[in-house]
Coordinates of C-alpha atoms in Angstrom, one line a residue:
M28 CA 0.0 -0.2 -0.1
A29 CA 1.2 3.2 -1.0
K30 CA 2.3 5.7 2.3
L31 CA 3.6 9.1 2.8
V32 CA 6.8 9.3 4.8
V33 CA 7.9 12.3 6.7
L34 CA 11.6 13.2 5.9
T35 CA 11.7 16.4 7.8
Q36 CA 13.9 15.7 11.0
S37 CA 11.5 17.0 13.7
M38 CA 9.2 14.6 12.4
A39 CA 11.1 11.8 10.9
G40 CA 9.7 8.6 10.5
R41 CA 5.6 10.0 10.7
S42 CA 4.0 8.5 7.8
I43 CA 0.1 7.7 6.6
D44 CA -1.0 5.0 4.6
L45 CA -3.0 6.3 1.3
A46 CA -5.9 3.8 1.6
G47 CA -8.7 6.2 0.4
E48 CA -9.2 8.0 -2.9
R49 CA -9.0 11.2 -1.0
T50 CA -6.4 12.4 2.0
T51 CA -6.2 15.5 3.0
V52 CA -3.0 16.8 4.7
G53 CA -2.6 20.1 6.4
R54 CA -1.8 21.6 10.0
V55 CA -5.3 21.5 11.9
E56 CA -6.5 18.4 13.3
D57 CA -9.5 17.6 10.9
N58 CA -7.2 16.5 8.1
A59 CA -6.9 13.0 7.5
F60 CA -2.7 13.7 7.8
Q61 CA -1.9 16.3 10.5
I62 CA 1.1 18.2 10.4
A63 CA 1.5 20.6 13.4
E64 CA 4.0 22.9 11.7
P65 CA 3.7 26.6 11.0
S66 CA 4.9 26.9 7.6
V67 CA 2.0 24.1 6.6
S68 CA -1.5 25.6 5.7
S69 CA -4.5 24.7 8.0
R70 CA -5.6 22.6 4.8
H71 CA -2.5 22.6 2.5
C72 CA -3.1 20.0 0.0
E73 CA -5.1 16.7 -0.9
I74 CA -3.7 13.5 -2.2
L75 CA -6.2 11.9 -4.9
L76 CA -6.0 8.1 -5.9
R77 CA -6.8 8.1 -9.8
G78 CA -6.4 4.6 -10.9
E79 CA -2.5 3.7 -10.8
D80 CA -1.8 7.4 -10.4
I81 CA -1.4 9.3 -7.2
V82 CA -2.0 13.0 -7.6
V83 CA -1.2 15.8 -5.4
K84 CA -3.7 18.8 -5.4
D85 CA -2.7 22.3 -3.7
L86 CA -5.5 23.8 -2.0
N87 CA -4.5 27.3 -2.4
S88 CA -1.7 26.9 0.3
T89 CA 0.3 30.2 1.7
N90 CA 3.5 28.4 1.1
G91 CA 2.8 26.4 -1.7
T92 CA 3.2 22.6 -2.6
F93 CA 6.4 21.5 -4.4
I94 CA 7.5 18.2 -6.2
N95 CA 10.8 17.9 -6.2
G96 CA 11.4 21.4 -6.1
E97 CA 9.0 22.6 -8.7
K98 CA 6.0 24.4 -7.7
I99 CA 2.5 22.7 -8.4
S100 CA -1.4 23.3 -8.5
E101 CA -2.0 19.6 -9.1
S102 CA 0.7 17.0 -10.3
V103 CA 1.2 13.1 -10.5
L104 CA 3.5 12.0 -7.5
K105 CA 5.6 9.4 -8.3
P106 CA 7.6 6.8 -5.6
G107 CA 11.0 8.1 -4.4
Q108 CA 10.0 11.9 -5.6
T109 CA 10.4 14.5 -2.7
L110 CA 7.1 16.2 -1.7
R111 CA 7.4 19.4 -0.2
L112 CA 4.8 21.7 1.8
G113 CA 5.9 24.4 3.4
N114 CA 9.1 23.6 4.9
V115 CA 8.1 20.0 5.7
E116 CA 9.7 17.5 3.0
L117 CA 7.8 13.8 2.7
K118 CA 8.7 10.8 0.5
L119 CA 6.0 8.5 -1.4
D120 CA 6.6 5.3 -0.4
V121 CA 5.0 2.5 -3.0
P122 CA 6.1 -1.3 -2.0
G123 CA 7.5 -2.9 -5.3
A124 CA 7.1 0.3 -7.4
P125 CA 10.2 1.7 -9.4
V126 CA 11.7 4.9 -8.0
A127 CA 11.7 8.0 -9.8
P128 CA 14.3 10.0 -9.7
A129 CA 15.0 12.6 -7.4
A130 CA 15.7 16.2 -8.1
P131 CA 19.3 16.5 -9.4
S132 CA 21.4 19.2 -7.7
P133 CA 23.0 21.8 -9.9
S134 CA 26.4 20.3 -9.2
A135 CA 25.3 16.8 -10.1
P136 CA 27.1 15.4 -13.2
A137 CA 24.4 14.8 -16.0
P138 CA 23.5 11.3 -15.8
D139 CA 24.5 10.1 -19.5
A140 CA 27.9 11.5 -18.7
A141 CA 30.8 8.8 -19.3
P142 CA 32.3 7.6 -16.1
V143 CA 35.7 8.8 -15.2
P144 CA 38.1 6.3 -14.5
S145 CA 39.6 6.5 -11.4
T146 CA 42.3 4.9 -9.1
P147 CA 41.1 2.5 -6.0
P148 CA 41.8 5.2 -3.3
A149 CA 39.7 7.4 -5.1
A150 CA 36.6 5.2 -4.9
P151 CA 35.6 6.5 -1.3
A152 CA 35.7 10.0 -2.5
T153 CA 33.0 8.9 -5.3
S154 CA 30.9 7.6 -2.2
T155 CA 31.2 10.5 -0.3
A156 CA 30.1 12.7 -3.2
S157 CA 26.8 10.3 -3.8
T158 CA 26.2 10.8 -0.2
K159 CA 26.4 14.6 -0.3
K160 CA 24.3 14.3 -3.5
T161 CA 21.6 12.3 -1.6
A162 CA 21.8 14.7 1.4
A163 CA 21.2 17.6 -0.7
T164 CA 18.3 16.8 -2.5
G165 CA 16.6 15.1 0.6
G166 CA 16.7 11.5 -0.7
V167 CA 16.5 9.1 2.2
S168 CA 15.0 5.7 1.7
V169 CA 12.6 4.5 4.1
S170 CA 14.8 1.5 4.9
D171 CA 17.2 4.4 6.5
L172 CA 14.6 5.7 8.2
G173 CA 13.7 2.5 10.0
G174 CA 17.5 2.4 11.0
G175 CA 16.8 5.2 13.1
G176 CA 14.8 3.3 16.2
R177 CA 11.4 4.3 15.0
T178 CA 9.1 2.0 12.7
P179 CA 7.3 3.8 9.9
G180 CA 3.6 4.3 10.3
F181 CA 1.2 6.9 11.8
D182 CA 2.8 8.0 15.3
T183 CA 0.2 8.9 17.3
T184 CA 2.5 8.9 20.4
S185 CA 4.9 11.4 19.2
K186 CA 5.6 13.4 22.1
D187 CA 4.8 16.7 20.9
F188 CA 1.0 15.9 20.3
T189 CA 0.9 13.5 23.3
K190 CA 2.3 16.5 25.5
K191 CA -0.5 19.1 24.0
K192 CA -3.3 16.5 24.8
A193 CA -2.0 15.9 28.2
S194 CA -1.5 19.5 29.1
K195 CA -5.1 20.5 27.9
A196 CA -6.8 17.5 29.6
M197 CA -4.7 18.6 33.0
Y198 CA -5.5 22.2 32.4
F199 CA -9.6 21.2 32.1
W200 CA -9.5 18.6 35.3
I201 CA -7.7 21.8 37.1
V202 CA -10.6 24.0 36.4
V203 CA -13.2 21.4 36.7
G204 CA -11.8 20.9 40.4
V205 CA -11.2 24.6 41.4
A206 CA -15.2 24.9 40.3
L207 CA -16.5 22.1 42.2
L208 CA -14.5 23.1 45.6
I209 CA -15.8 26.7 45.1
L210 CA -19.2 25.4 44.9
I211 CA -18.8 23.2 48.0
I212 CA -17.6 26.2 49.8
L213 CA -20.4 28.4 48.7
I214 CA -22.9 25.5 49.6
V215 CA -21.6 25.2 53.0
V216 CA -21.6 28.9 53.5
V217 CA -24.9 29.2 52.6
I218 CA -26.2 26.4 55.0
S219 CA -24.2 27.6 57.8
S220 CA -25.8 31.3 57.4
A221 CA -29.4 29.5 56.9
K222 CA -29.1 27.8 60.2
G223 CA -27.3 30.7 61.8
S224 CA -30.5 32.9 60.7
A225 CA -33.0 30.8 61.9
P226 CA -35.1 31.9 64.6
A227 CA -35.0 30.1 68.0
T228 CA -38.0 28.2 69.1

């Protein structure tokens, strides 16, 4: 099943399965995939399943929707391509599907350029350049994400969201507790004053 995986470091590993025909992505809670990041619009974009294609449609977002660095209003997203919403980068992962090339970096050599012969000691330098190219284009594979100790999937245990929910619940119960305490004190005062003002028989 196709899934969107977040690459941005602060939320790396979060993902959502694209099971329905329409998946909304945005900052507010009523989206199918909430990304609570200021650069993401409240309703940023929607992911549509059209046959074999996965189409990204921008919903008039403030900071735009980009595929491999190109701003789009509606476009097909292919496996391995980078989807950027504001400052958040995601990748489409489709098991068994061929991976589309990521956006080439400006300093990268042309893909059909003849390989430059090198001596064995130069091999690590090629590997380093390849690593730099991957880092520059935001190319991280899902297997690399899995090595970070977090399993892919919709992360409902994220510390940021748990803290928000826990703190809201805590404030709610504190307010309820204080209100109940005030109510009990008022009842005791009313009963006491009623007894004190009752005429002696």
